[in-house]
Amino acid sequence: MSLRSAEKLVSMSSECCLGDVMEKKTNIEYLFEPRSVAVIGASQNKAKIGYRIVENIVSSGYKGRVYPINPKGGEILGCAVYPTLSKVKGEVDLAVIAIPARFVFDSLKGCAEKGVKHLVIITSGFSEVGNTTEERKIVQFARAYGMRVLGPNIFGIYSSAASLDATFGPGGILPGHIAIVTQSGALGIAMIGKTAAESLGLSTLVSVGNKSDIDESDLLEYLANDDGTRVILLYIEGVNQGDRLVESLKRVTRLKHVVVIKSGRSKRGAMAVASHTGSLAGADEIFDSLMHQCGVLRAESVQEAFNWARFLAEAPLLKGKDAVIITNGGGIGVLATDACEKYGVALYDNPRTLKEAFAQVMPDFGSAKNPIDLTGQATSEDYARALEAALENDDIHAVMALYCETALFDTVEFARLLQREYRHYQGSKPIVFSLFGGEKIEAVIRKLRKQGIPVFSDVYDAVSCLGALYRSWRNLHEPQEVAEELPIDVEGVESILDRARSEERGFLLANEAQQVAEILGLDTPRSILARNLDEAVQAAEQIGYPVVIKVVSKDIIHKSDAGGVAIDLEDESELIDAYQAVMRSCRAYKPDAIIRGVEVVEMIRPGVETIIGARQDPSFGPIIMFGLGGIYVEVMKDVSFRAAPISNREAHDMIASIRSYPLLLGVRGEKRKDIDAIAEVGIKLGNLVERCRDITDIEINPLVVYDHGEGVKAVDIRILFRNL
Ligand code: COA
C-alpha cells in the first residue's frame, strides 16, 4: 500500500478498511527481541528523555544495531546519529519515539517506509489528556503498514532476552525471570530502582500506557512462551477488553505464575445499572472474582506482589500439599499456623510419620507435633538437624523455618547454616524462613535476601509467599476449563425481545420473561395471566391454592413498591380481597398506568433464597453473579462473579466462593441444598448472555433452593435488553 493511500485510509477511518489491514500483524517477538532499534528524538542534551533512552540502550549491553535519529546529526555515546530514518541503511525492527506529540504522526511515515515492525511511543499528550483522535489516527496508520504500537505515554521497554533497556528509567535493571507489565508509568519507573534494590531479576519490564494497540493480552501471548519468564506480574489500573484478558489469563496461568496488582477499587462503574447484578457489580469485586476464576494471584500491595514474584520465580513446584513448620519459639509457631490457615497452606499432621522423622533430632524437651517446636533451649545444631530431617523427608513437601533470636545461637554461624541448607535443598522443595529479632537478625535478613533467599522478619509475609505457591500450583494442575455450551433457542429469545421492542420496551413483562425461562428449561412456579377477577379466580383453581398474585403492567416495574403483589392467598375470598387491594394500590401508585391484569402464580414452598444473575459488563463482557438473598446480598454484599460462559466446575467454584456458602452445605442438622441445580442455572444464564448480547441484564431473585436432589425454583425473573 502506498503512503498516500494509507493516509487516505486514516482519514476515512472506516471500520471495514481497518478490518482489511488488521491482517498484517507483525510478530510480537520483534518487540522483545529486535535486531535493531532506532530512537527518534535522540538528543545530545543529557537532560532529555531522548538522550537517556540511548544511554540505557548502550549501557544495558544491547547487541543489536542502534540508530539515534535527530535532524542535527552528530554522535551520541559513540553511536552515529542519522538525520532521518530513511538514511539508515539496514533494517529497523523497533522505533522508540520521543518527540513532542504534534510531530509523532509525521514521523510514522518514515517508519512505515523503513518497514519498522514495532513503535514504542514514549510521548505523552494523547488519549490520556483527551487527544483520542490523534491516537486513533496513529494506530490506524501504523496498522495499515503492519506496525504495532506500544503506548503512547509510556517509559519504554526492557527485555533481558535482547539485553535491551529502551526506557528512560534509572538503569541498572537486573536480568532474571520476572516479567513486569505495568499500566502506571511513574510506578513502573520507580519499580526499576525498587526491583534492583530488592535484588529482583527481570526478564522484561513493559509499560503499556494508553494501550492504544498492544495491551496486556498481546504481551501475555509472548510471555507465556518465553523460556526466560517464570512469573508474570501485572500492574493494572483499568481494563479495556476484559473478555480478551480473561481468555489470555486462563491460558497463561496453566503455564506460568501470574500475579496481579490492581489499583482503583472504586465502585463508580456500578452506579448506573438497574438490577442487583449491576449495582452489586462494583468494578473491583468483579475484577477480584474474575482473576480468581483465571487462576491469577491478586496481591494487596506492590511489596506483597514483589515478595510473591521473587519467591515464585525461584521455588520449585510442590510435589504434594504437606508443609511442616520448624520453630524454636512456640508463639511464632502458632502465628505461622494461623497464617497457614489464612493463606491455604496445608500442615502435615500425621503424628506417626512426624515422630519417626523428628524423634532422632529433637531435644527431649521439644515437641514433634507440627509445628515442630524445638523450644528456646535448642542450639543451632538442634535447629540444623531438625531442618535437615524435614528437608530430607519425602512425605514433607514444603518447609517453613522460623527463628526467634536467643543467646544460644551464633548469628553469623546461623546465617551460614540457613544459606547452606537453602542452597542444598532449594531445587527439591519450597522453603521459606522467618527470623525475628534485633539488629543482628535484621542484618542477617538483609544479607540473605540480597542473595535471593526467601527470608522475612514477619511470619505472615513468609507464609503468604508459600500460600501464593500453593494456589498457583493447584491452578497449574487443574485442567483447562471448557465452558459448557448448551443448545439454546436463541432465535426464540430474540423474537420475544423483538415483540417487546415493538412496544418500545427495554424490559420483558413477567409472562415474557416466563417464556424465556421455558426456553432455558428453568423450573418456575406455575403461572397464568388473568385479565380480570373472574379469570383470576379460575386460574387460582387451576393452579391450586395457596397462590400469589402480581400486577401485570409495563408501567410498573417495581411491583412490590407499588403494592402490586399479594402472597399466600389460601382461598377464593382471600384472592378476591387481594385482587381488589392490588388494583387500588397500583392505581394510587401510578394513576396513568395501563394495567393488563394480574399474574396468578403457584405459592411455592419455602427454601433457601438465593439470587443469580448475568449481565453485560462494560469491561469484561458477559458475566454471572451469585449470592444468597435477603441481608446476605443487600447488607453483606456477599456475592461472587465469573466471566461467562462457565464450566460446571467454575459454576460450583462461583457458588462456593461466597462467604455464606456453609448455609448451602446445611447447618444445624439441615440437609445439604441442591448446589448442582444452582450450578445448572448459572451455566444456562451464562450461555444466554454470551449468545444474546442484546440482553444486558437477567436476574432471578429469588432462586429458591431446596434440599439436594429436589431442585430449585426461579421465582422472579427480570430481563433487561438493548432496545435498538
Ligand atoms: N525526528 C527526529 N528528531 C526530532 C524530530 C523528528 N521528527 N522532531 C524533533 N526532534 C528532536 C528535537 O530537535 C530534540 O533534539 P535536540 O535536543 O537535539 O534539540 C529531540 O528530538 C526531542 O525533541 P524536543 O522538542 O526537545 O522534545 P522534548 O525532549 O522536550 O520532549 C517528549 C519530548 C517525548 C519527552 C515529551 O514530548 C513528552 O511527551 N514527555 C512526557 C513523556 C512521558 O512522561 N511519558 C510517559 C512516561 S510513563
XYZ file of N, CA, C and O and ligand atoms in Angstrom, residues 39-45 47-51 53 68-73 76 82-85 97-104 106-107 121-126 128 152-156 168 183-189 207 209, ligand 1:
272
model
N 16.029 5.383 17.667
C 15.452 6.270 18.680
C 15.159 7.604 18.004
O 16.080 8.358 17.677
N 13.895 7.853 17.738
C 13.508 9.089 17.051
C 13.315 10.165 18.110
O 12.462 10.026 18.991
N 14.168 11.193 18.025
C 14.171 12.209 19.091
C 15.371 12.015 20.008
O 15.407 12.553 21.110
N 16.352 11.216 19.529
C 17.592 11.043 20.301
C 18.242 12.413 20.426
O 18.245 13.196 19.467
N 18.779 12.712 21.584
C 19.316 14.061 21.787
C 20.689 13.983 22.444
O 20.982 13.043 23.187
N 21.500 15.001 22.136
C 22.796 15.059 22.818
C 22.663 15.734 24.179
O 23.597 15.752 24.971
N 21.503 16.309 24.377
C 21.251 17.008 25.643
C 20.927 15.974 26.733
O 19.902 15.300 26.688
N 19.867 16.080 29.571
C 18.666 16.281 30.396
C 17.425 15.745 29.694
O 16.360 15.659 30.301
N 17.562 15.378 28.404
C 16.352 14.990 27.659
C 16.124 13.480 27.661
O 17.064 12.677 27.702
N 14.865 13.133 27.567
C 14.473 11.717 27.538
C 15.139 11.006 26.367
O 15.591 9.863 26.479
N 15.240 11.701 25.235
C 15.850 11.117 24.033
C 17.316 10.745 24.243
O 17.847 9.862 23.558
N 17.980 11.411 25.173
C 19.369 11.043 25.481
C 19.376 9.829 26.409
O 20.103 8.862 26.201
N 17.328 7.480 26.832
C 16.964 6.193 26.205
C 18.177 5.605 25.485
O 18.501 4.424 25.634
N 20.336 6.302 16.563
C 19.731 7.535 17.058
C 19.328 8.405 15.866
O 20.087 8.499 14.887
N 18.133 8.999 15.931
C 17.654 9.836 14.814
C 17.419 11.257 15.337
O 16.662 11.450 16.300
N 18.061 12.216 14.673
C 17.879 13.628 15.036
C 18.360 14.455 13.844
O 19.445 14.181 13.307
N 17.583 15.448 13.398
C 17.970 16.208 12.206
C 19.352 16.848 12.322
O 20.025 17.092 11.315
N 19.798 17.047 13.562
C 21.111 17.712 13.734
C 22.287 16.784 13.442
O 23.414 17.242 13.308
N 22.066 15.485 13.395
C 23.155 14.539 13.132
C 24.120 14.487 14.300
O 23.759 14.754 15.440
N 26.032 10.272 19.467
C 25.638 10.171 20.887
C 26.225 8.882 21.433
O 25.954 7.795 20.903
N 21.602 9.683 12.820
C 21.088 9.835 11.455
C 20.058 10.962 11.425
O 19.213 11.051 12.322
N 20.106 11.809 10.386
C 19.153 12.929 10.357
C 17.709 12.457 10.164
O 16.786 13.059 10.694
N 17.561 11.385 9.386
C 16.209 10.807 9.220
C 16.350 9.288 9.184
O 17.440 8.763 8.927
N 15.233 8.611 9.386
C 15.236 7.147 9.373
C 15.604 6.622 7.979
O 16.231 5.563 7.840
N 9.954 6.297 19.959
C 9.654 7.675 19.541
C 9.543 8.571 20.767
O 8.722 8.336 21.657
N 10.410 9.589 20.808
C 10.428 10.506 21.963
C 10.521 11.943 21.466
O 11.481 12.662 21.759
N 9.528 12.313 20.681
C 9.432 13.701 20.202
C 8.050 14.226 20.587
O 7.146 13.426 20.873
N 7.865 15.539 20.607
C 6.578 16.067 21.060
C 5.391 15.507 20.251
O 5.513 15.184 19.073
N 4.227 15.427 20.935
C 3.037 14.764 20.376
C 2.686 15.275 18.979
O 2.317 14.484 18.099
N 2.827 16.570 18.747
C 2.378 17.122 17.452
C 3.221 16.632 16.282
O 2.817 16.736 15.130
N 4.419 16.103 16.556
C 5.274 15.612 15.458
C 5.206 14.091 15.276
O 5.779 13.563 14.333
N 4.559 13.415 16.207
C 4.643 11.947 16.193
C 4.052 11.358 14.914
O 4.681 10.539 14.236
N 3.674 12.519 11.925
C 4.527 12.715 10.746
C 5.712 11.759 10.748
O 6.157 11.295 9.693
N 6.233 11.480 11.941
C 7.413 10.613 11.994
C 7.081 9.171 11.595
O 7.962 8.396 11.257
N 5.982 4.265 21.601
C 5.763 5.720 21.631
C 5.768 6.223 23.075
O 4.818 6.004 23.841
N 6.866 6.852 23.416
C 7.080 7.374 24.778
C 6.191 8.596 25.023
O 5.675 8.792 26.125
N 6.011 9.372 24.009
C 5.372 10.686 24.095
C 4.021 10.688 24.802
O 3.180 9.823 24.550
N 3.811 11.686 25.647
C 2.510 11.895 26.288
C 1.727 12.926 25.479
O 2.270 13.564 24.579
N 0.478 13.101 25.841
C -0.333 14.143 25.187
C -1.349 13.567 24.227
O -1.789 14.234 23.288
N -1.772 12.317 24.454
C -2.780 11.700 23.578
C -4.064 11.420 24.367
O -4.529 12.293 25.083
N -4.810 10.193 27.028
C -4.831 10.425 28.491
C -5.189 11.872 28.823
O -5.586 12.186 29.947
N 0.747 5.143 23.313
C 1.774 6.096 23.763
C 1.689 6.320 25.267
O 0.944 5.627 25.948
N 2.523 7.294 25.712
C 2.520 7.687 27.119
C 3.126 6.587 27.977
O 2.513 6.134 28.944
N 4.333 6.161 27.597
C 4.996 5.074 28.328
C 6.449 5.432 28.612
O 6.987 6.380 28.042
N 7.075 4.630 29.474
C 8.511 4.888 29.738
C 9.397 3.961 28.948
O 10.602 4.046 29.015
N 8.798 3.023 28.175
C 9.597 2.178 27.287
C 9.517 0.720 27.618
O 8.565 0.259 28.255
N 13.482 5.234 29.776
C 14.240 6.370 30.310
C 14.301 6.282 31.840
O 14.374 7.287 32.543
N 0.739 -0.617 33.802
C -0.017 0.465 33.170
C 0.431 1.802 33.731
O 0.313 2.825 33.073
N 0.918 1.761 34.963
C 1.350 3.028 35.561
C 2.780 3.321 35.158
O 3.683 2.514 35.389
N 2.984 4.494 34.572
C 4.318 4.879 34.141
C 5.205 5.183 35.322
O 6.275 4.593 35.493
N 4.738 6.100 36.175
C 5.592 6.561 37.274
C 5.956 5.396 38.188
O 7.119 5.220 38.563
N 4.962 4.567 38.497
C 5.227 3.437 39.375
C 6.180 2.453 38.690
O 7.064 1.883 39.316
N 5.986 2.303 37.386
C 6.839 1.398 36.625
C 8.285 1.845 36.656
O 9.196 1.032 36.857
N 8.514 3.134 36.476
C 9.898 3.631 36.514
C 10.471 3.408 37.911
O 11.609 2.965 38.071
N 5.952 -1.072 29.720
C 4.993 -0.046 30.096
C 3.925 -0.027 29.001
O 4.253 0.072 27.816
N 0.982 1.984 29.103
C 0.428 3.333 28.967
C -1.017 3.349 28.517
O -1.880 2.717 29.120
N 12.873 13.290 14.255
C 13.957 13.245 14.997
N 14.235 14.124 15.979
C 13.332 15.070 16.202
C 12.148 15.173 15.477
C 11.932 14.233 14.455
N 10.827 14.241 13.709
N 11.452 16.214 15.926
C 12.157 16.745 16.947
N 13.311 16.051 17.110
C 14.354 16.234 18.079
C 14.402 17.615 18.693
O 15.110 18.509 17.868
C 15.110 17.328 20.002
O 16.508 17.223 19.794
P 17.560 18.262 20.415
O 17.597 18.037 21.862
O 18.823 17.903 19.718
O 17.047 19.613 20.050
C 14.627 15.965 20.360
O 14.082 15.399 19.177
C 13.494 15.975 21.378
O 12.541 16.948 20.988
P 12.126 18.147 21.968
O 11.248 19.031 21.196
O 13.299 18.722 22.632
O 11.213 17.363 22.988
P 11.496 17.010 24.495
O 12.650 16.103 24.622
O 11.483 18.189 25.344
O 10.147 16.169 24.799
C 8.978 14.166 24.908
C 9.768 15.093 24.029
C 8.511 12.980 24.097
C 9.878 13.643 26.033
C 7.769 14.937 25.509
O 7.003 15.464 24.487
C 6.886 14.078 26.346
O 5.916 13.508 25.867
N 7.221 13.929 27.628
C 6.482 13.098 28.546
C 7.000 11.673 28.423
C 6.364 10.796 29.452
O 6.287 11.165 30.608
N 5.883 9.592 29.039
C 5.183 8.725 29.934
C 6.084 8.101 30.872
S 5.303 6.999 31.892
